[in-house]
Every structure is written in structure tokens, then in C-alpha cells.
Coordinates of C-alpha atoms in Angstrom, one line a residue:
Chain O
M1 CA 77.8 -2.3 14.2
K2 CA 76.8 -4.4 17.2
T3 CA 76.5 -3.6 20.9
L4 CA 77.4 -5.7 24.0
I5 CA 75.8 -4.9 27.3
I6 CA 77.5 -6.2 30.4
A7 CA 74.6 -7.1 32.8
E8 CA 74.5 -6.4 36.5
H9 CA 72.5 -8.9 38.4
D10 CA 72.2 -10.6 41.8
S11 CA 71.9 -14.2 40.4
Q12 CA 68.1 -13.8 40.5
S13 CA 67.3 -10.8 38.4
L14 CA 68.9 -8.0 36.4
K15 CA 69.4 -4.6 38.0
G16 CA 67.5 -1.6 36.8
A17 CA 70.6 0.0 35.5
T18 CA 71.1 -2.8 33.0
L19 CA 67.5 -2.4 31.7
S20 CA 68.2 1.3 31.1
A21 CA 71.4 0.3 29.3
V22 CA 69.4 -1.8 26.9
T23 CA 67.2 1.2 26.1
A24 CA 70.2 3.3 25.4
A25 CA 71.7 0.6 23.2
T26 CA 68.6 0.2 21.1
K27 CA 68.9 3.9 20.2
L28 CA 72.1 3.0 18.2
G29 CA 69.9 0.9 15.9
A30 CA 72.3 -2.1 15.9
P31 CA 71.9 -5.6 17.3
V32 CA 72.2 -5.9 21.1
D33 CA 73.8 -8.8 22.9
V34 CA 73.8 -9.1 26.7
L35 CA 76.6 -10.7 28.6
V36 CA 75.7 -12.3 31.9
V37 CA 78.7 -13.4 34.0
G38 CA 78.5 -15.0 37.4
S39 CA 78.5 -18.2 39.5
S40 CA 74.9 -18.9 38.8
V41 CA 73.5 -17.1 35.8
A42 CA 70.4 -19.1 34.6
A43 CA 67.7 -16.8 36.1
A44 CA 69.3 -13.6 35.1
A45 CA 70.1 -14.9 31.6
A46 CA 66.4 -16.0 31.2
Q47 CA 65.3 -12.5 32.2
A48 CA 67.8 -10.9 29.8
A49 CA 66.4 -13.1 27.0
S50 CA 62.9 -11.8 27.7
V51 CA 63.8 -8.2 27.4
A52 CA 62.6 -6.5 24.2
G53 CA 65.4 -5.4 21.9
V54 CA 67.9 -8.1 23.0
D55 CA 69.1 -10.3 20.2
R56 CA 71.3 -12.7 22.0
V57 CA 72.3 -13.5 25.6
L58 CA 75.9 -14.7 26.2
T59 CA 76.6 -16.5 29.5
V60 CA 79.8 -17.2 31.4
E61 CA 79.3 -19.3 34.5
D62 CA 82.2 -20.1 36.9
S63 CA 82.5 -20.2 40.7
A64 CA 85.3 -17.7 40.5
L65 CA 82.8 -15.1 39.1
E66 CA 80.5 -15.2 42.1
H67 CA 81.0 -11.6 43.1
S68 CA 81.5 -10.2 39.6
L69 CA 84.7 -8.5 40.5
A70 CA 86.1 -6.2 37.8
E71 CA 89.4 -8.1 37.8
F72 CA 87.6 -11.2 36.5
V73 CA 84.9 -9.7 34.4
A74 CA 87.0 -7.1 32.4
P75 CA 89.3 -9.7 30.8
I76 CA 86.3 -11.8 29.8
A77 CA 84.7 -8.7 28.2
K78 CA 87.9 -8.0 26.4
Q79 CA 87.9 -11.5 24.9
L80 CA 84.5 -10.9 23.4
A81 CA 84.9 -7.2 22.5
G82 CA 86.4 -7.8 19.1
D83 CA 82.9 -8.6 17.8
Y84 CA 81.4 -5.3 18.9
T85 CA 81.5 -1.6 18.2
H86 CA 79.9 -0.6 21.5
V87 CA 80.1 -1.9 25.0
I88 CA 77.5 -0.4 27.4
L89 CA 77.0 -0.6 31.1
G90 CA 74.7 1.1 33.5
A91 CA 76.3 3.9 35.5
S92 CA 75.9 2.1 38.9
T93 CA 78.9 1.4 41.1
F94 CA 79.2 -1.9 39.3
G95 CA 79.4 -0.2 35.9
K96 CA 81.7 2.6 37.1
D97 CA 84.1 0.1 38.6
L98 CA 84.1 -2.2 35.5
A99 CA 83.8 -0.1 32.4
P100 CA 87.1 1.8 32.6
R101 CA 89.0 -1.4 33.2
V102 CA 87.4 -3.0 30.1
A103 CA 88.2 0.2 28.1
A104 CA 91.8 0.3 29.1
L105 CA 92.3 -3.4 28.4
C106 CA 90.9 -2.7 24.9
G107 CA 93.1 0.4 24.6
V108 CA 90.3 2.8 24.2
N109 CA 88.7 5.7 26.1
Q110 CA 85.5 5.5 28.0
L111 CA 82.5 7.8 28.2
S112 CA 80.8 8.1 31.6
E113 CA 77.2 8.8 32.5
V114 CA 75.9 9.3 29.0
I115 CA 72.5 11.0 29.1
E116 CA 71.7 11.2 25.4
V117 CA 72.7 9.2 22.3
I118 CA 73.0 11.5 19.3
D119 CA 74.5 9.0 16.9
A120 CA 76.8 6.0 17.0
E121 CA 79.8 8.2 17.8
T122 CA 78.3 11.3 19.5
F123 CA 76.9 11.5 23.0
K124 CA 75.9 14.0 25.6
R125 CA 77.1 13.7 29.2
P126 CA 77.0 16.0 32.2
I127 CA 80.3 17.6 33.6
Y128 CA 81.0 19.9 36.5
A129 CA 78.4 18.3 38.8
G130 CA 75.8 18.6 36.1
N131 CA 76.3 22.4 35.7
A132 CA 77.3 21.9 32.0
I133 CA 76.4 19.3 29.4
A134 CA 79.2 18.3 27.1
T135 CA 78.6 16.8 23.6
V136 CA 81.5 14.5 22.9
K137 CA 82.5 12.5 19.8
S138 CA 84.6 9.3 20.1
S139 CA 86.8 8.2 17.3
D140 CA 87.7 4.9 19.0
A141 CA 86.8 1.8 17.0
L142 CA 85.2 0.4 20.2
K143 CA 83.1 2.8 22.3
V144 CA 82.9 1.8 25.9
M145 CA 80.4 3.8 28.0
T146 CA 78.2 3.9 31.0
V147 CA 74.7 5.3 30.8
R148 CA 72.8 7.2 33.4
G149 CA 69.7 5.2 34.5
T150 CA 67.5 8.2 35.1
A151 CA 68.0 9.4 31.5
F152 CA 66.8 6.1 29.8
A153 CA 63.6 4.3 30.7
A154 CA 63.9 0.6 31.6
A155 CA 63.5 -1.7 28.6
E156 CA 60.2 -3.6 28.6
T157 CA 59.8 -7.4 28.3
G158 CA 58.5 -9.1 25.2
G159 CA 61.7 -10.4 23.6
S160 CA 62.8 -14.0 23.1
A161 CA 66.5 -14.0 22.6
A162 CA 68.7 -17.1 22.3
V163 CA 70.9 -17.9 25.3
E164 CA 74.3 -19.4 24.6
A165 CA 77.4 -20.0 26.6
A166 CA 80.3 -17.8 25.5
S167 CA 83.6 -19.5 24.8
V168 CA 86.1 -17.5 26.9
T169 CA 88.8 -18.3 29.4
V170 CA 88.1 -17.3 33.0
P171 CA 91.1 -15.4 34.3
A172 CA 92.9 -15.6 37.6
A173 CA 93.1 -12.5 39.7
K174 CA 95.0 -11.3 42.8
V175 CA 91.8 -10.3 44.6
R176 CA 89.5 -12.1 47.0
F177 CA 86.0 -11.2 48.2
V178 CA 85.9 -10.9 52.0
G179 CA 82.4 -9.9 52.9
A180 CA 79.5 -7.6 52.3
E181 CA 77.3 -5.5 54.5
V182 CA 74.0 -4.9 52.8
S183 CA 71.7 -2.1 54.0
E184 CA 68.3 -3.6 54.7
S185 CA 65.3 -1.7 53.3
D186 CA 61.7 -2.6 52.5
R187 CA 61.2 0.7 50.8
P188 CA 61.4 1.2 47.0
E189 CA 64.9 1.4 45.4
L190 CA 66.1 5.0 45.6
E191 CA 67.1 5.3 41.9
S192 CA 63.8 3.9 40.5
A193 CA 61.3 5.3 43.0
D194 CA 58.4 7.5 41.8
I195 CA 58.7 9.6 44.9
V196 CA 61.8 10.4 47.0
V197 CA 61.8 12.1 50.3
S198 CA 65.3 13.3 51.3
G199 CA 66.5 14.7 54.6
G200 CA 69.5 16.9 55.3
R201 CA 71.4 18.3 58.2
G202 CA 68.3 20.3 59.2
V203 CA 66.6 17.1 60.3
G204 CA 68.7 17.4 63.4
S205 CA 69.4 13.8 64.5
K206 CA 69.2 10.2 63.7
E207 CA 66.1 9.9 65.9
D208 CA 64.4 12.8 64.1
F209 CA 65.0 11.1 60.8
A210 CA 62.1 8.8 61.8
K211 CA 59.8 11.7 60.7
V212 CA 61.3 11.6 57.2
F213 CA 60.8 7.8 57.1
E214 CA 57.3 8.2 58.3
L215 CA 56.4 10.6 55.5
A216 CA 58.1 8.4 52.9
D217 CA 56.2 5.4 54.1
K218 CA 52.9 7.3 53.9
L219 CA 53.7 8.3 50.3
G220 CA 55.2 4.9 49.3
A221 CA 58.5 6.8 48.7
A222 CA 62.2 5.9 48.8
V223 CA 64.3 7.8 51.3
G224 CA 67.4 9.8 50.3
A225 CA 69.8 12.1 52.2
S226 CA 72.3 14.9 51.7
R227 CA 75.9 14.4 52.4
A228 CA 75.6 16.4 55.6
A229 CA 73.0 14.0 56.9
V230 CA 75.2 11.0 56.0
D231 CA 78.3 12.6 57.5
S232 CA 76.4 13.4 60.7
G233 CA 75.6 9.7 61.0
F234 CA 71.8 10.1 60.6
V235 CA 71.6 7.5 57.8
P236 CA 74.0 5.2 55.9
N237 CA 76.0 6.6 53.0
D238 CA 74.3 4.5 50.3
M239 CA 71.3 6.8 50.8
Q240 CA 73.3 9.9 49.6
V241 CA 71.9 11.8 46.7
G242 CA 74.3 14.0 44.7
Q243 CA 77.4 14.3 42.6
T244 CA 79.2 11.6 44.6
G245 CA 76.1 9.6 45.6
K246 CA 73.1 8.5 43.6
M247 CA 71.4 10.2 40.7
V248 CA 67.6 10.3 41.0
A249 CA 64.9 11.7 38.8
P250 CA 61.6 10.8 40.5
K251 CA 58.2 12.3 39.6
L252 CA 58.2 14.0 43.0
Y253 CA 61.3 14.9 45.2
I254 CA 60.7 16.3 48.6
A255 CA 63.8 17.9 50.1
V256 CA 63.5 18.4 53.9
G257 CA 66.1 20.4 55.8
I258 CA 68.4 20.5 52.8
S259 CA 70.0 23.8 51.9
G260 CA 70.7 22.8 48.2
A261 CA 74.4 22.8 47.7
I262 CA 75.7 22.4 44.1
Q263 CA 76.8 18.8 44.8
H264 CA 73.3 17.8 46.1
L265 CA 71.4 19.5 43.2
A266 CA 73.6 17.5 40.7
G267 CA 71.8 14.3 41.9
M268 CA 68.2 15.4 41.9
K269 CA 67.5 18.5 39.7
E270 CA 66.1 16.3 36.9
S271 CA 63.2 15.4 39.1
G272 CA 59.7 16.1 37.8
T273 CA 58.4 18.2 40.7
I274 CA 60.6 19.4 43.5
V275 CA 59.3 20.4 46.9
A276 CA 61.5 22.2 49.5
I277 CA 60.7 22.4 53.2
N278 CA 63.2 24.6 55.0
K279 CA 63.2 27.1 57.7
D280 CA 65.7 29.4 55.9
E281 CA 63.8 31.2 53.2
E282 CA 67.1 32.2 51.5
A283 CA 68.2 28.5 51.1
P284 CA 69.4 27.9 47.5
I285 CA 67.0 24.9 47.3
F286 CA 64.1 27.3 46.9
N287 CA 65.6 28.5 43.6
I288 CA 64.9 25.2 41.9
A289 CA 61.9 24.0 43.9
D290 CA 58.5 24.1 42.2
Y291 CA 56.8 24.4 45.6
G292 CA 58.5 25.8 48.7
L293 CA 57.3 25.8 52.3
V294 CA 59.2 27.9 54.8
G295 CA 59.0 26.7 58.3
D296 CA 60.1 24.2 60.9
L297 CA 60.2 20.7 59.5
H298 CA 59.5 19.3 63.0
D299 CA 56.1 20.8 62.8
I300 CA 55.5 20.4 59.1
L301 CA 56.4 16.8 58.7
P302 CA 53.9 15.4 61.3
E303 CA 51.2 17.6 59.8
L304 CA 52.0 16.4 56.3
V305 CA 51.9 12.8 57.5
S306 CA 48.5 13.2 59.1
K307 CA 47.0 15.0 56.1
V308 CA 48.3 13.2 52.9
Chain M
M1 CA 106.8 0.5 51.0
K2 CA 106.2 3.4 48.6
A3 CA 102.9 5.1 47.9
L4 CA 102.2 7.0 44.6
V5 CA 99.4 9.5 44.8
A6 CA 97.9 11.2 41.8
V7 CA 96.5 14.7 42.3
K8 CA 94.5 16.9 39.9
R9 CA 94.1 20.7 39.8
V10 CA 90.5 21.5 39.3
I11 CA 88.0 24.4 39.7
D12 CA 87.2 24.9 43.4
Y13 CA 84.2 22.8 44.4
N14 CA 82.3 25.8 45.7
V15 CA 82.5 27.7 42.4
K16 CA 79.5 27.6 40.1
V17 CA 80.8 27.2 36.6
R18 CA 79.8 29.3 33.7
V19 CA 79.6 28.0 30.1
K20 CA 81.4 30.2 27.6
A21 CA 79.2 32.2 25.3
D22 CA 80.5 30.4 22.2
N23 CA 79.7 27.0 23.8
S24 CA 83.2 25.8 23.3
D25 CA 83.8 24.9 27.0
V26 CA 83.3 26.2 30.5
D27 CA 85.0 29.5 31.4
L28 CA 87.9 28.8 33.8
A29 CA 89.5 32.3 33.4
N30 CA 89.9 34.0 36.8
T31 CA 88.2 31.2 38.7
K32 CA 89.6 29.8 42.0
M33 CA 91.4 26.5 41.4
S34 CA 92.1 23.9 44.1
I35 CA 93.2 20.3 44.6
N36 CA 90.4 17.9 43.7
P37 CA 88.7 17.0 47.0
F38 CA 89.0 13.2 46.3
C39 CA 92.7 13.6 45.6
E40 CA 93.1 15.5 48.9
I41 CA 91.6 12.4 50.6
A42 CA 94.0 10.2 48.8
V43 CA 97.0 12.3 50.0
E44 CA 95.6 12.2 53.6
E45 CA 95.3 8.4 53.4
A46 CA 98.9 8.0 52.2
V47 CA 100.1 10.3 55.0
R48 CA 98.1 8.3 57.6
L49 CA 99.7 5.1 56.3
K50 CA 103.1 6.7 56.6
E51 CA 102.3 7.8 60.2
A52 CA 101.2 4.2 60.9
G53 CA 104.6 2.9 59.7
V54 CA 103.2 1.1 56.7
V55 CA 104.4 3.5 54.0
S56 CA 108.0 4.9 54.0
E57 CA 107.8 7.4 51.1
I58 CA 104.9 9.3 49.4
V59 CA 105.4 10.4 45.9
V60 CA 102.8 12.8 44.5
V61 CA 102.2 13.1 40.8
S62 CA 100.3 15.7 38.8
I63 CA 99.9 16.2 35.1
G64 CA 99.4 19.6 33.6
D65 CA 101.1 23.0 33.1
K66 CA 103.3 24.7 35.8
S67 CA 100.2 25.9 37.7
C68 CA 99.5 22.3 39.0
Q69 CA 102.7 22.6 41.1
E70 CA 100.6 24.7 43.4
Q71 CA 98.4 21.6 44.2
M72 CA 101.5 19.4 44.5
R73 CA 103.1 21.8 47.0
Y74 CA 99.8 21.6 48.9
A75 CA 100.0 17.8 48.9
M76 CA 103.6 18.1 50.2
A77 CA 102.4 20.4 53.0
L78 CA 100.0 17.7 54.0
G79 CA 102.9 15.2 54.2
A80 CA 103.9 14.0 50.7
D81 CA 107.7 13.6 50.4
R82 CA 108.4 14.6 46.8
G83 CA 106.7 15.4 43.6
I84 CA 106.7 14.6 39.9
Q85 CA 105.0 17.0 37.6
V86 CA 104.4 15.7 34.1
E87 CA 104.3 18.7 31.7
A88 CA 101.3 18.6 29.5
E89 CA 99.0 21.2 27.9
G90 CA 95.2 21.3 27.7
K91 CA 92.7 18.7 28.8
L92 CA 93.7 15.1 28.9
N93 CA 91.4 12.2 28.7
S94 CA 91.5 9.5 31.4
L95 CA 93.2 6.9 29.3
D96 CA 96.1 9.2 28.6
V97 CA 96.4 10.2 32.2
A98 CA 96.4 6.5 33.2
R99 CA 99.1 5.7 30.6
I100 CA 101.2 8.6 31.9
L101 CA 100.8 7.4 35.5
A102 CA 101.7 3.8 34.5
K103 CA 104.9 5.1 32.8
V104 CA 105.8 7.2 35.9
N105 CA 105.3 4.1 38.0
E106 CA 107.7 2.1 35.8
S107 CA 110.6 3.8 37.6
E108 CA 108.8 4.3 40.9
N109 CA 107.4 0.8 41.4
A110 CA 105.0 1.9 44.2
E111 CA 103.2 -0.8 46.0
I112 CA 100.2 1.4 46.8
L113 CA 98.7 3.6 44.1
L114 CA 96.2 6.1 45.5
L115 CA 93.8 8.2 43.4
G116 CA 90.6 10.0 44.0
K117 CA 87.5 8.2 42.8
Q118 CA 86.6 11.0 40.4
A119 CA 87.6 14.5 39.5
I120 CA 84.8 17.0 40.1
D121 CA 85.4 18.7 36.7
S122 CA 85.1 15.9 34.2
D123 CA 83.2 13.6 36.6
N124 CA 84.7 10.7 34.7
N125 CA 85.5 8.2 37.5
Q126 CA 87.9 6.2 35.2
T127 CA 91.6 6.9 35.8
G128 CA 92.2 4.6 38.8
Q129 CA 90.5 1.7 37.1
M130 CA 92.4 2.3 33.8
L131 CA 95.7 2.5 35.7
A132 CA 95.0 -0.8 37.4
A133 CA 94.1 -2.4 34.1
L134 CA 97.3 -1.1 32.4
L135 CA 99.5 -2.3 35.3
D136 CA 97.5 -5.6 35.5
V137 CA 97.0 -5.2 39.3
P138 CA 93.9 -5.4 41.5
Q139 CA 91.7 -2.3 42.0
A140 CA 89.6 -1.2 45.0
T141 CA 87.4 1.7 43.9
F142 CA 85.3 3.9 46.2
A143 CA 87.3 2.9 49.3
S144 CA 85.9 3.9 52.7
E145 CA 88.5 1.9 54.8
V146 CA 92.0 0.7 53.9
K147 CA 94.0 -1.7 56.0
I148 CA 97.5 -2.8 54.8
A149 CA 99.3 -5.8 56.4
D150 CA 101.5 -8.7 55.3
G151 CA 101.8 -7.3 51.7
K152 CA 98.1 -7.3 51.3
A153 CA 95.4 -4.6 51.3
Q154 CA 92.0 -5.1 52.8
V155 CA 89.7 -2.5 51.5
T156 CA 86.1 -1.7 52.3
R157 CA 84.3 -0.2 49.3
E158 CA 81.1 1.8 49.1
V159 CA 78.8 0.2 46.6
D160 CA 75.1 0.6 45.8
G161 CA 73.2 -1.0 48.6
G162 CA 75.9 -1.1 51.2
L163 CA 79.6 -2.0 51.7
V164 CA 81.8 -4.7 50.2
T165 CA 85.2 -5.8 51.6
V166 CA 87.9 -7.2 49.3
E167 CA 91.5 -8.3 50.0
M168 CA 94.1 -7.7 47.3
D169 CA 97.8 -8.6 46.8
L170 CA 100.0 -5.5 46.4
P171 CA 100.7 -3.6 44.3
A172 CA 97.2 -2.4 43.9
V173 CA 95.3 0.7 42.9
I174 CA 92.9 2.2 45.5
T175 CA 90.5 5.1 44.7
T176 CA 89.1 7.1 47.6
D177 CA 85.5 7.9 48.5
L178 CA 84.4 10.7 50.6
R179 CA 84.0 8.7 53.8
L180 CA 87.6 7.4 53.8
N181 CA 89.0 10.2 56.0
E182 CA 88.8 13.8 56.9
P183 CA 91.9 15.6 55.4
R184 CA 93.9 17.7 57.7
F185 CA 94.7 21.3 57.2
A186 CA 98.1 22.3 56.0
A187 CA 99.8 24.2 58.8
L188 CA 101.9 27.3 57.9
P189 CA 105.3 25.7 58.9
K190 CA 104.5 22.7 56.8
I191 CA 103.6 24.9 53.9
M192 CA 107.0 26.6 54.2
Q193 CA 108.8 23.2 54.5
A194 CA 106.9 21.9 51.4
K195 CA 108.6 24.6 49.3
R196 CA 111.9 22.9 49.8
K197 CA 110.8 19.4 49.0
P198 CA 112.0 17.9 45.7
L199 CA 109.8 18.4 42.7
D200 CA 110.9 16.9 39.3
V201 CA 109.4 18.0 36.1
K202 CA 109.2 15.5 33.3
T203 CA 107.9 15.9 29.7
L204 CA 105.8 13.4 27.8
A205 CA 108.8 12.9 25.5
D206 CA 110.9 11.9 28.6
L207 CA 108.3 9.3 29.4
G208 CA 107.8 8.2 25.8
V209 CA 104.1 8.8 25.9
E210 CA 102.1 10.2 22.9
L211 CA 98.6 11.5 23.6
T212 CA 95.7 9.7 21.9
N213 CA 92.9 12.3 22.2
S214 CA 90.3 9.9 20.8
V215 CA 87.4 11.8 22.4
E216 CA 86.7 15.2 21.0
L217 CA 84.7 17.9 22.8
I218 CA 82.1 19.1 20.3
S219 CA 80.3 21.7 22.5
V220 CA 79.3 22.5 26.0
E221 CA 75.9 23.9 26.9
T222 CA 74.2 25.2 30.0
P223 CA 71.7 22.6 31.2
A224 CA 68.0 23.5 30.9
E225 CA 67.1 25.9 33.7
R226 CA 64.2 25.0 35.9
S227 CA 61.5 27.6 35.9
G228 CA 61.2 29.4 39.2
G229 CA 58.5 27.9 41.5
I230 CA 56.3 29.4 44.1
K231 CA 56.2 29.4 47.9
V232 CA 53.1 28.1 49.6
D233 CA 52.1 29.2 53.1
S234 CA 50.7 26.1 54.6
V235 CA 50.8 22.3 54.6
D236 CA 47.2 22.3 53.2
A237 CA 48.2 24.6 50.3
L238 CA 51.2 22.3 49.6
I239 CA 49.1 19.2 49.5
D240 CA 46.5 20.9 47.4
K241 CA 49.2 21.9 44.8
L242 CA 50.7 18.4 44.8
R243 CA 47.3 16.8 44.3
N244 CA 45.6 19.1 41.9
E245 CA 48.2 21.1 40.1
A246 CA 51.3 18.8 39.8
Q247 CA 49.1 15.7 40.3
V248 CA 52.0 13.8 41.8
I249 CA 50.4 12.4 44.9

């Protein structure tokens, strides 16, 4: 038994999802290798080598791999997969895009968003927007899976793995990177923040969302949103928390002007403490909130900002 | 050019599922079923490409028992031209679905293969990527904008941290995100017309596909319920609870 983790990185450092994947991998009790693919991999590979629990870091460096597109990375992973029983990726958009392509090339199924490792073949994962937890057993010789970051703590440093270049052929692909539009933010990353303040349709407008940002900044929190707030154009869609957005499990989640639809709850109900601020006392969010405050958020938010 | 759109019949997104008492699965008896919301967006995108003169024919495919014809007729009412139902019993894993779709496409040779990014029952988010791998064509997952010109697709994708745009040669697989479009409603005359559109039924044997079923469902449980909380009556009381009881700020 041996596990390969495909690292997600930005040339400088590994993404949090990859560190969670290492933790999930160590629960299998087998050696863990990390594959770092890109146009410039030295920094990310060095970081991977220093992660506790990692045995070996494999690198593939080529200018064609600059944007880590699945069409290039999946065939590389396939060339290496024969040495492994498990291939694990974080369940970020990178992992979700890549893992199924790797699995299909290897002729096996894939398990998505694993939240618990029971043994080397048996895993738990949420289905139906988190309203049911399935225990599944894979009989594939190679298990390819993505793991949910909020279910596994990030692996610590303290390792000293060897770094070596993998001997693989870099494939050609009929896809070209055109450009990226990155949302700028100085706030903590949504999926790893200790506190998240989220706004919904009830916030009212893009301008009024400033009150949500103000509270978040006062608390050192990340800012999230419901689908309604995104669709109304209050905030960009990469801030969406829910079944089709990001999964978060902070220590404190403050839901402001969010009714609490099934799809939103799927993304945040594992949070430590949940606070709901809503003027509708029948809103479903109050059914899962530890502390609820019924009232107008336009009055409550400024008062909160001034008092915390 | 031809567009192939895969649609799945799933529990309606507004229904709160119940886990069966014997923990064998969720209880789908007598629950409302609908077209998976992301599949509906895929059909809408195909119809818009047809209206723009890019696509000439839309073929909708669904895999399941006869009941999935209901969702295929719905897709036809939205504007799909014809349907192919692949007869199969029970739950299929994503790899088998991708293999079946790849087989169907052997005779269809579509340039654009549109799927939803995930089905809201299994929440897998795999089939489109697997289909692209099996066909050895590019994939654009989580699409929020699709432009087709000169035999190429330029697709903007929703990724963590923002948007990424890629250009791909056709054929290609595109999976839809929520922001891609707002699906239209099926008007009554269109629903009537859809009943007369061609719908072929194929079996797995016709396609020469054998199911693998390498992932076994052992059990299904209800997630741990959160214990009911309390309502506080003022901001001061809330801050006090958060500081002293929950100790989170």
C-alpha cells in the first residue's frame, strides 16, 4: 500500500486543501508521496518535503504545466499511478476538476468529498447536500478520491522528505489557458478562517454589504455569502457558501440575512458555533443556530461592530 | 454542429431527504422527482447555442428506467430535438455513466458535450470529467460563460478565488455551473410538441456496456443533528454568550 497526493500550489506554496489531504492520507497508515507538477515547482516541492508524514516528493517541471490544467496533469498522474493503491486530492475546484479525469484514465471509480477514512477501502462521504452520510466501499485496485478540507486538519511541518524528479512524459493537449480574473482580498481565506461572517439576500444591496465586511474586519473574519446574495450581484460568486459553493467549518459562523435553505446549510452546518441574525423569526436558519437574534440587521450590525 | 446533453432524474432540490429506517439508503418512495438543476442549465445553454446558429441539433441522453423519459420530455420542451434513453436499473456510478455516454457518442459524434457540474443526489461532480477522459478530449468544468467560434470553445470557469478562461479545440466536454444561465420555463405548447419528438430507447446490451459497480454502498445514516440553540434578545446578550459561554470571540 502506498498513497500519492497530487499537490495544488501557486508556485510559491501549497494550498490548504493539499495539507488536509496529507492528514487524510496518513490515516491509511501507508507511505505518502506528494506529486508537485508545474512550470516552477521548487518552492512548493520544498514545502511539501517539510510536511510531517510525507515520505517522498516527486516533481514534474515543464512550461506546458504552468496552469496545472487537468488535460496535462491527469496523464502524468496516470503514468505514476501503477506504484500506488491510493491517489488523494483536496476537494477544491482543482481537485474536483482533476481527480475524475485521473480515475477514468486509470479505469477506476472515484470517491468525492470523503469526510472520514474507516479503512483502506471504506470511507464516509456526504450525499444529498449533506442530508445523508454514505459509507462506501471501493473494490477498485486503485482508489482515487478527493477529501473535504474541513473534515481533516492541515498537516503540520516537521518532515524532511527527499525530493526527486519523476520520469514521465509531458503530454500534449488541445486546450490553452487564456486568462484569469482573481478576486482580491486581504481577509483570511474563507475555507480556513476561524470566523466567517456571511450575508444573504436580507442584506439588501451591494452597498449595504459593507456592514457585513465591517463586522468581519472587526472580528478578523472571512466573508461568505448565500447564493441569493451572489445572484443579486452583492458579491462575487467565489464567496458562495453551500452545496455548490464552498464548504466551511469555522469555530464561529455568523449568518446575516440568510434564511437557511438546504443548499446553504450543506456548506456550513459543521461550524462550531452558529449565530443567526434575521428579522424573520420563522427562518429555518434558527433551527440550527446556537444563538439567534431576531431583528433588523441594519440596526444590529453597526451595534455589533461598535461593541465587540 | 451537434450538441449532446446528458440529463439526470433526481429528487427535487426542495425536498428534504429522509434516510430509511434500516439505513440501507435514502427513501425516495413518493418523493417529487425533477431534472437535476445543473442539467437544466446544460439544456438551456445548448438551446441558446442553437438559437445563436452555432448548434444545429440537440440530442438529450438520460440513463435509467422508463421514468427518466419524463425529464427527457422536459428537456425537449425546453428545445432539445430528440432523445436517447439508455435503459438501466438502479444506481449507477459515475464511471459507468461516463462509459455509457461515451458509447452513445460513438454513433452521435457530437462536437459539444454538455453536462451539469454535479447531480444534487450523489454530489459526485465526476461524470463530465470522466467522459472527457474516455473520449480523450478537453474539458471545461464549472462553466459560467461559453463562446463557440471557428471550431473552438472559449469557456470561463468558476474556480476557487475567481475565474479562469480557457480555449479548447472541439469536440470538448463542458460542465455547467449555476451562473451560466437562467433556464427558461417550458411553455404549454412546447410541452405538447415535445411529446411528438423522437425518443429512442437503447439497452446496455445494444451499446455493449457492462456495468462495473466497483463502489458498494454499505450504509446511509442521518448526519448528527445540531442541538437546538437559544434566541437572545439583544446585541449585548449575544456578545456576552459568544465571549463567555461559547468563548469564540
